[in-house]
mmCIF file of C-alpha atoms in Angstrom:
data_model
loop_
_atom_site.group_PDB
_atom_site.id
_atom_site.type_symbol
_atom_site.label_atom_id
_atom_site.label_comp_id
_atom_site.label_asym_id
_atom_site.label_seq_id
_atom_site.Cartn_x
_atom_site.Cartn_y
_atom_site.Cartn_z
ATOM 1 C CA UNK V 1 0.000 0.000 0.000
ATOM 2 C CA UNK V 2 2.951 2.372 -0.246
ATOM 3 C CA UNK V 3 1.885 5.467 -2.004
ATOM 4 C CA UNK V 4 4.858 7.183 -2.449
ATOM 5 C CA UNK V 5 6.589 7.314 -5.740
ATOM 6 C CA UNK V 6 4.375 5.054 -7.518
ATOM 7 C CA UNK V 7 1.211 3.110 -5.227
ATOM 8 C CA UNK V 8 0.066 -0.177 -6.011
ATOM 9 C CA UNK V 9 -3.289 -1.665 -6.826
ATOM 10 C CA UNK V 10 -4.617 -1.614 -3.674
ATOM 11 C CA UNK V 11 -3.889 2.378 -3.520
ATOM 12 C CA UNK V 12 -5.601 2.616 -6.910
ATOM 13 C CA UNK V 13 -8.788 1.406 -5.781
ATOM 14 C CA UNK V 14 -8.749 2.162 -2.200
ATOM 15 C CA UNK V 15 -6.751 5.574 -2.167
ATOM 16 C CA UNK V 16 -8.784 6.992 -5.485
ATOM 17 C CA UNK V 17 -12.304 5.107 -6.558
ATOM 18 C CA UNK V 18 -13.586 3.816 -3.433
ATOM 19 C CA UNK V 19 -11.982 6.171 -0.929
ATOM 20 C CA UNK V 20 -14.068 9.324 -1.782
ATOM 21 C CA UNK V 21 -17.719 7.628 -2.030
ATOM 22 C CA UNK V 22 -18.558 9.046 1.506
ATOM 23 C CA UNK V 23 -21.235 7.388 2.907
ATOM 24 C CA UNK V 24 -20.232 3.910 2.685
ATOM 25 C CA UNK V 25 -17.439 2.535 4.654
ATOM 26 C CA UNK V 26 -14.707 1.284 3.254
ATOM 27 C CA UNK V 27 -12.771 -1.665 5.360
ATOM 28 C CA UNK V 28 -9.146 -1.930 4.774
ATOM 29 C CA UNK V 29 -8.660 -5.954 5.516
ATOM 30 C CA UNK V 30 -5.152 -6.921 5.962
ATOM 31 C CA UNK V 31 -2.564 -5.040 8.386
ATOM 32 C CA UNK V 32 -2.994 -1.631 10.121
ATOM 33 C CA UNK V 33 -0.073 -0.237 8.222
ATOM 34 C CA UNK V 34 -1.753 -0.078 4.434
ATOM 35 C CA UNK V 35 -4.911 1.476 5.456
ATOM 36 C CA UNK V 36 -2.923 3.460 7.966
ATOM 37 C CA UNK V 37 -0.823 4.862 4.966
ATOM 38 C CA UNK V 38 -3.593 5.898 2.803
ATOM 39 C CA UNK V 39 -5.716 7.954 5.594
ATOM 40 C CA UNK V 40 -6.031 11.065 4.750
ATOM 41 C CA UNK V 41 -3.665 11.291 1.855
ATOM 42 C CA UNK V 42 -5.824 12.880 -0.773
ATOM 43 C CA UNK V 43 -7.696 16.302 0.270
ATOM 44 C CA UNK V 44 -11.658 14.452 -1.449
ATOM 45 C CA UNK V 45 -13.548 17.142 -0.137
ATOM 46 C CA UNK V 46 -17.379 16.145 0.576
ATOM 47 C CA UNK V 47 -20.443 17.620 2.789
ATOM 48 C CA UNK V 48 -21.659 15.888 5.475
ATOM 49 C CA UNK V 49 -21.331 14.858 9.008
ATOM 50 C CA UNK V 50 -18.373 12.635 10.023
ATOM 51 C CA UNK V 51 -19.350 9.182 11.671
ATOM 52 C CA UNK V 52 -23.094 9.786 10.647
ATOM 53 C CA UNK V 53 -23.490 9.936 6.667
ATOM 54 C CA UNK V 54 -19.900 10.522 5.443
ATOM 55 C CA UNK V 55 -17.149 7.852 6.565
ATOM 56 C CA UNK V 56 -14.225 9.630 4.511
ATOM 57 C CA UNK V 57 -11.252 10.247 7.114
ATOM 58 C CA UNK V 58 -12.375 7.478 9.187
ATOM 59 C CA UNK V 59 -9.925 4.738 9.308
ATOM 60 C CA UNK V 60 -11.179 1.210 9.381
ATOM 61 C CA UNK V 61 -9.093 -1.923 9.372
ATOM 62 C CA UNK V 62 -9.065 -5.712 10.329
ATOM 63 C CA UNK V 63 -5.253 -5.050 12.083
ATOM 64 C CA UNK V 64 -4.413 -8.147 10.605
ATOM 65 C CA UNK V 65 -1.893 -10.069 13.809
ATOM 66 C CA UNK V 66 0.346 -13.148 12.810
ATOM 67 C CA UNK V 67 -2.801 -15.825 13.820
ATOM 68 C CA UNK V 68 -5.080 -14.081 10.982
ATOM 69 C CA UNK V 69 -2.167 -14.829 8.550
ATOM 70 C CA UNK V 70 -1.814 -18.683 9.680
ATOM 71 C CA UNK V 71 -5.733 -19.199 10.588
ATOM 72 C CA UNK V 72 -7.039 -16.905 7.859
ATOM 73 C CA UNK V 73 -9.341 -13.517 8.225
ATOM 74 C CA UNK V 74 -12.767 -14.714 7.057
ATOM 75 C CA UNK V 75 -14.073 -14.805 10.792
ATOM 76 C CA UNK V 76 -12.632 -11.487 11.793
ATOM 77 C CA UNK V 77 -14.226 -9.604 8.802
ATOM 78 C CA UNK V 78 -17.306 -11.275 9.715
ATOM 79 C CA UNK V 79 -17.163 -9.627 13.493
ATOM 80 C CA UNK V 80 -16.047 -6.238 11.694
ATOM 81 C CA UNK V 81 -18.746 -6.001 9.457
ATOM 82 C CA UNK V 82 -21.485 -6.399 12.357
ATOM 83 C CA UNK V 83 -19.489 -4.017 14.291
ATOM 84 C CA UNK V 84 -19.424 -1.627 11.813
ATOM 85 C CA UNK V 85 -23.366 -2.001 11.212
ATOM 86 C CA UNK V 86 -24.004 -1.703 15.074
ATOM 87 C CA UNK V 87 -21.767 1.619 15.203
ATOM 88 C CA UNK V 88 -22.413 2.973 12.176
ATOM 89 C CA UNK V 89 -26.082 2.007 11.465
ATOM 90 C CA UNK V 90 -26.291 5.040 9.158
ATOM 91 C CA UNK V 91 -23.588 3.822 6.512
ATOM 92 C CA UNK V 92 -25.366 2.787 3.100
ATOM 93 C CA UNK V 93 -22.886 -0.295 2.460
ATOM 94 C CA UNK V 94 -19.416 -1.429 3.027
ATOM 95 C CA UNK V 95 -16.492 -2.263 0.639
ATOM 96 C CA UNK V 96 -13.518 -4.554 1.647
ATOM 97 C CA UNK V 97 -10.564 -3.465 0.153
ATOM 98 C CA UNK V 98 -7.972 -6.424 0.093
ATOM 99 C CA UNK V 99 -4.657 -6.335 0.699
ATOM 100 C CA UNK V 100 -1.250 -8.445 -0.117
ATOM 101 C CA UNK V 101 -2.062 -11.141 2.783
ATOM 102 C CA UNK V 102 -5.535 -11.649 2.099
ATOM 103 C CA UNK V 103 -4.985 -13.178 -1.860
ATOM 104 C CA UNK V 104 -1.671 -15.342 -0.079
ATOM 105 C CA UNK V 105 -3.765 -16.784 2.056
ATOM 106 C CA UNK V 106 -7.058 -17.634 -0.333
ATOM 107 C CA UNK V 107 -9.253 -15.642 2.284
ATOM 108 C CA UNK V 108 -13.220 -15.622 0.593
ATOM 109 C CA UNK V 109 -14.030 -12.605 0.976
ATOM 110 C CA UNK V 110 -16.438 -12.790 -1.602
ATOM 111 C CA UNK V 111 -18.663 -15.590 0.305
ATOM 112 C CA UNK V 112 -18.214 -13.601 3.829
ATOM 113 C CA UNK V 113 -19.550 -10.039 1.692
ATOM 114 C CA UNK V 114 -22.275 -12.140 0.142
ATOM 115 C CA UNK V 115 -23.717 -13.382 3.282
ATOM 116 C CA UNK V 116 -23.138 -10.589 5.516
ATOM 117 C CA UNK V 117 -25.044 -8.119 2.759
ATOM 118 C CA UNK V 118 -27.802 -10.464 2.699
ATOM 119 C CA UNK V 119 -27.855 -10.698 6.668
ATOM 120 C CA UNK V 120 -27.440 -6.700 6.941
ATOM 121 C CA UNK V 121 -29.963 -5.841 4.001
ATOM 122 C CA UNK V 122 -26.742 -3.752 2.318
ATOM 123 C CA UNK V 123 -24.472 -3.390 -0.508
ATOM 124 C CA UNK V 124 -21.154 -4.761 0.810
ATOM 125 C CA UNK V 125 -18.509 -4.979 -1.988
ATOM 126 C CA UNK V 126 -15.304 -7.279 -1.702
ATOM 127 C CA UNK V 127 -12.321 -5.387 -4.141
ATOM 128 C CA UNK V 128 -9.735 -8.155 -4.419
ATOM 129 C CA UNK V 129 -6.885 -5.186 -5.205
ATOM 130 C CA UNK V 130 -4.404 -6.756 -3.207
ATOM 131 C CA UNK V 131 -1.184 -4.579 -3.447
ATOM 132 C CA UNK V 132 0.353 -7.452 -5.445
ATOM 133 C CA UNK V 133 -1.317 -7.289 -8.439
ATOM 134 C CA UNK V 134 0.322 -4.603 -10.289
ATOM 135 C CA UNK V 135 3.321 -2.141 -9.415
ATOM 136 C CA UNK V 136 1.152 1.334 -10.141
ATOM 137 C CA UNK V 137 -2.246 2.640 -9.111
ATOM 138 C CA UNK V 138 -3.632 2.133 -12.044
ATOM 139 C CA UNK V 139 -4.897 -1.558 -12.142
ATOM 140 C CA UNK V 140 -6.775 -1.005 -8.873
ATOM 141 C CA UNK V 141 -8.456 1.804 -11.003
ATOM 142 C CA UNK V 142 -9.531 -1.333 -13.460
ATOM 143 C CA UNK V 143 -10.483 -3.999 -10.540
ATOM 144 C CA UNK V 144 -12.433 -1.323 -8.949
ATOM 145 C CA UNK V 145 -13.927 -0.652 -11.532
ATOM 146 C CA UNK V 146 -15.056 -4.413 -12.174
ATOM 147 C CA UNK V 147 -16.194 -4.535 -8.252
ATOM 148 C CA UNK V 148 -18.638 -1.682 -8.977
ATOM 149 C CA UNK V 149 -19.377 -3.831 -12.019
ATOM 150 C CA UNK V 150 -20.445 -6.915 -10.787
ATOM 151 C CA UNK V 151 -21.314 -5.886 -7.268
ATOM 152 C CA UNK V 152 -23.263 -2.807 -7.414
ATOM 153 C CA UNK V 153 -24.763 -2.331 -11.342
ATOM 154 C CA UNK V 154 -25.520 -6.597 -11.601
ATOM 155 C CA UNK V 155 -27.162 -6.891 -8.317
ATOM 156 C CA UNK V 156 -29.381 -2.962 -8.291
ATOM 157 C CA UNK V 157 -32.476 -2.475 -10.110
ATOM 158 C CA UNK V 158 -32.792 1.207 -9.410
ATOM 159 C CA UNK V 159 -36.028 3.009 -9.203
ATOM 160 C CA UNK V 160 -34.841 6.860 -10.690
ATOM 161 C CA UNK V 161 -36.831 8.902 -13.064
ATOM 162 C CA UNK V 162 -33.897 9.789 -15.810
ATOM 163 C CA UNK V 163 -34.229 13.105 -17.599
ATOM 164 C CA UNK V 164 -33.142 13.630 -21.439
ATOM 165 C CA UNK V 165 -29.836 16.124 -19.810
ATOM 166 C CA UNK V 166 -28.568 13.380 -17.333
ATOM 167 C CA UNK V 167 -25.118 13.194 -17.549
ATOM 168 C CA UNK V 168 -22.062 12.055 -15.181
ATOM 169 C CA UNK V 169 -18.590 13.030 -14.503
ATOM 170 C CA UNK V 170 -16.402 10.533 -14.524
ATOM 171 C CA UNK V 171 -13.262 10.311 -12.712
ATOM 172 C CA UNK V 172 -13.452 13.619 -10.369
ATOM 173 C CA UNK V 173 -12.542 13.126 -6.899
ATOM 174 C CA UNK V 174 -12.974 16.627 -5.909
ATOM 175 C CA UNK V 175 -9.729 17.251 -4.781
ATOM 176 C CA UNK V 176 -9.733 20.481 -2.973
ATOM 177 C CA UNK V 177 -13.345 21.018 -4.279
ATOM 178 C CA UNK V 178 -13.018 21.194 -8.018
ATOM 179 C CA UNK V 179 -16.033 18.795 -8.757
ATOM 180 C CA UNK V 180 -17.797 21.685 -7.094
ATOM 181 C CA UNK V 181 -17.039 23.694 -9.435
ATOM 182 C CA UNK V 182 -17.700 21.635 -12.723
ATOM 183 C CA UNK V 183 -21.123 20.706 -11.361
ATOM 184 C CA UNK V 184 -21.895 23.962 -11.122
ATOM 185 C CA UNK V 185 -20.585 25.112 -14.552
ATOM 186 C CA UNK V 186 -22.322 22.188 -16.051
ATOM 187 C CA UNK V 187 -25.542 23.083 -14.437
ATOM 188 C CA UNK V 188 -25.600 26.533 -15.861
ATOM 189 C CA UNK V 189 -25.308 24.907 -19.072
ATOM 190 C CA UNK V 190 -28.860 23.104 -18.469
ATOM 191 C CA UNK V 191 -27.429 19.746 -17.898
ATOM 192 C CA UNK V 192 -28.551 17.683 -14.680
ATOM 193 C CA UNK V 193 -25.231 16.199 -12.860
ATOM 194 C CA UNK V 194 -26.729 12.703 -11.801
ATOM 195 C CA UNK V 195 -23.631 11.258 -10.542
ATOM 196 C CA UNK V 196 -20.121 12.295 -9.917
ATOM 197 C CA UNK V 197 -17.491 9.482 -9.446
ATOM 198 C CA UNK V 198 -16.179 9.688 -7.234
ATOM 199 C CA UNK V 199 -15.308 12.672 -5.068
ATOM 200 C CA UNK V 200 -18.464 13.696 -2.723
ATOM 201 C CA UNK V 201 -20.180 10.963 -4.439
ATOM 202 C CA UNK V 202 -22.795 8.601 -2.570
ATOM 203 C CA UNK V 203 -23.467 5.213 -3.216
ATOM 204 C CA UNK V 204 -27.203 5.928 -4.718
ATOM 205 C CA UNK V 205 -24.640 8.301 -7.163
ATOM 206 C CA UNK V 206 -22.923 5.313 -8.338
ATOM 207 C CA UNK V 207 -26.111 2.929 -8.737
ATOM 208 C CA UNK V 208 -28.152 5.515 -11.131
ATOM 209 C CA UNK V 209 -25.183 6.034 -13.289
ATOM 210 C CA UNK V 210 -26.360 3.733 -15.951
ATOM 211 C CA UNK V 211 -29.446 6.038 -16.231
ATOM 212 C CA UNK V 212 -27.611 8.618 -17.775
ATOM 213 C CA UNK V 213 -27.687 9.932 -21.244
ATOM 214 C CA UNK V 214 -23.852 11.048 -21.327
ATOM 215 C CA UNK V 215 -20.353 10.127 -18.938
ATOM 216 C CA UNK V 216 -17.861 13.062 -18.749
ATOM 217 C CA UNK V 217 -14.465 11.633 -18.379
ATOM 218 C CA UNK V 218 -12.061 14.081 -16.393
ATOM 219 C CA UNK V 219 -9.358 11.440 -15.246
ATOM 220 C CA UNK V 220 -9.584 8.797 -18.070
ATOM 221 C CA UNK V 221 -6.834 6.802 -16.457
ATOM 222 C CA UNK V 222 -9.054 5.585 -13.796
ATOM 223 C CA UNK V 223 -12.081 5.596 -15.227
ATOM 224 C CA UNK V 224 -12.009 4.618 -19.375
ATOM 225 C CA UNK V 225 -13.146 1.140 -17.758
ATOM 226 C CA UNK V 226 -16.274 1.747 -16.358
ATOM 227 C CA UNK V 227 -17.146 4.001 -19.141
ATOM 228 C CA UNK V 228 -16.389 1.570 -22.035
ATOM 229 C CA UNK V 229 -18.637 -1.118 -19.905
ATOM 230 C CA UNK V 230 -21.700 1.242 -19.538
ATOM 231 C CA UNK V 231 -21.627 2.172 -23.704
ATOM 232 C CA UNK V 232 -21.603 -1.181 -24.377
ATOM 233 C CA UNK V 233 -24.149 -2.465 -21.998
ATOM 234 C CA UNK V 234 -26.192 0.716 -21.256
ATOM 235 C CA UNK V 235 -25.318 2.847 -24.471
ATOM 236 C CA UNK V 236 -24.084 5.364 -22.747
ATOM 237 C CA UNK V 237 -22.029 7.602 -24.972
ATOM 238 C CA UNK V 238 -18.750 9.204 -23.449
#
């Protein structure tokens, strides 16, 4: 998870996608040091009130000790997850952002997410961008990207009455406050900013986004994925 010269895949999808989208939490499963490293790094500005609907420079982790690495974590992300939901009852879902230990040791975080979503009635979204993967950000930009994919657009069927102006910037993570300032400009223009993705963004922000009649790409690095997926499926233009 360093995130110094270059950051891995975990920092990709934890430090830039995920991160910003403020009212879920986002767990950092592995050891304290990763998540540790990427609290606070990036200035995603958002509204809202800390520890009730925004969960941005909170720092959540499994604190992986030498017994999860030989035993495995699936039993400890269980007991986060429900203490997260008895904390935080507010939270609209969870992600579980993997890293290095987690794919060495095979944990399933995919079966643990599946059952504890369907226990807690919410989106929780495993993100197997363990650090490993790939030596820059940008791959966790990709498997991101295919979390939101197959976690949150296969498994929504989202009630929102799309307009013929809809559109949604892509890859803005309103640091220091410029997605602000483009949703303003585009809203003079007479278009309706549906979702932004992902800085101040919501989780409701991210489910709609297939609604829309246009994506506005401002960091195509991390986002050309998502956007290639939707005007294929969704014919959305970008």
């Amino acid at each position: 998870g360093v995130m110094t010269i270059r950051g891995c895949a975990y920092a990709g999808s934890k430090g830039v996608v995920w991160g910003p989208v403020k009212d879920m939490v986002h767990i950092s499963h592995g050891p304290v040091g990763c998540g540790q490293y990427s609290w606070s790094q990036r200035r995603n500005y958002y509204v809202g009130t800390t520890g009730i609907d925004t969960f941005v420079t909170m720092q959540f982790t499994s604190d992986f000790q030498e017994k999860d690495i030989v035993f495995g974590g699936d039993k400890k992300l269980e007991r986060i997850i429900d203490e997260i939901e008895e904390l935080f009852p507010l939270n609209k879902g969870m992600s579980v952002q993997s890293e290095c230990p987690i794919g060495l040791i095979g944990d399933d975080t995919e079966a643990v997410s599946r059952n504890k979503a369907k226990e807690h009635e919410k989106t929780i979204v495993p993100v197997r961008c363990e650090g490993f993967r790939g030596v820059s950000q940008s791959l966790g930009h990709h498997i991101a990207n295919d979390a939101i994919r197959d976690w949150v657009f296969e498994k929504k069927d989202v009630e929102f009455e799309a307009g013929p102006y809809d559109v949604n910037v892509i890859g803005d993570y309103n640091i220091g406050g410029d997605a602000w300032a483009s949703r303003i400009l585009l809203e003079e223009m007479g278009l309706r900013v549906v979702g932004n993705w992902s800085g101040d963004a919501t989780l409701a922000e991210i489910e709609r986004a297939p609604k829309a009649k246009l994506n506005l790409i401002h960091c195509y690095r991390s986002m050309n994925y998502i956007c290639r997926h939707m005007e294929e499926k969704y014919g959305i233009d970008w």
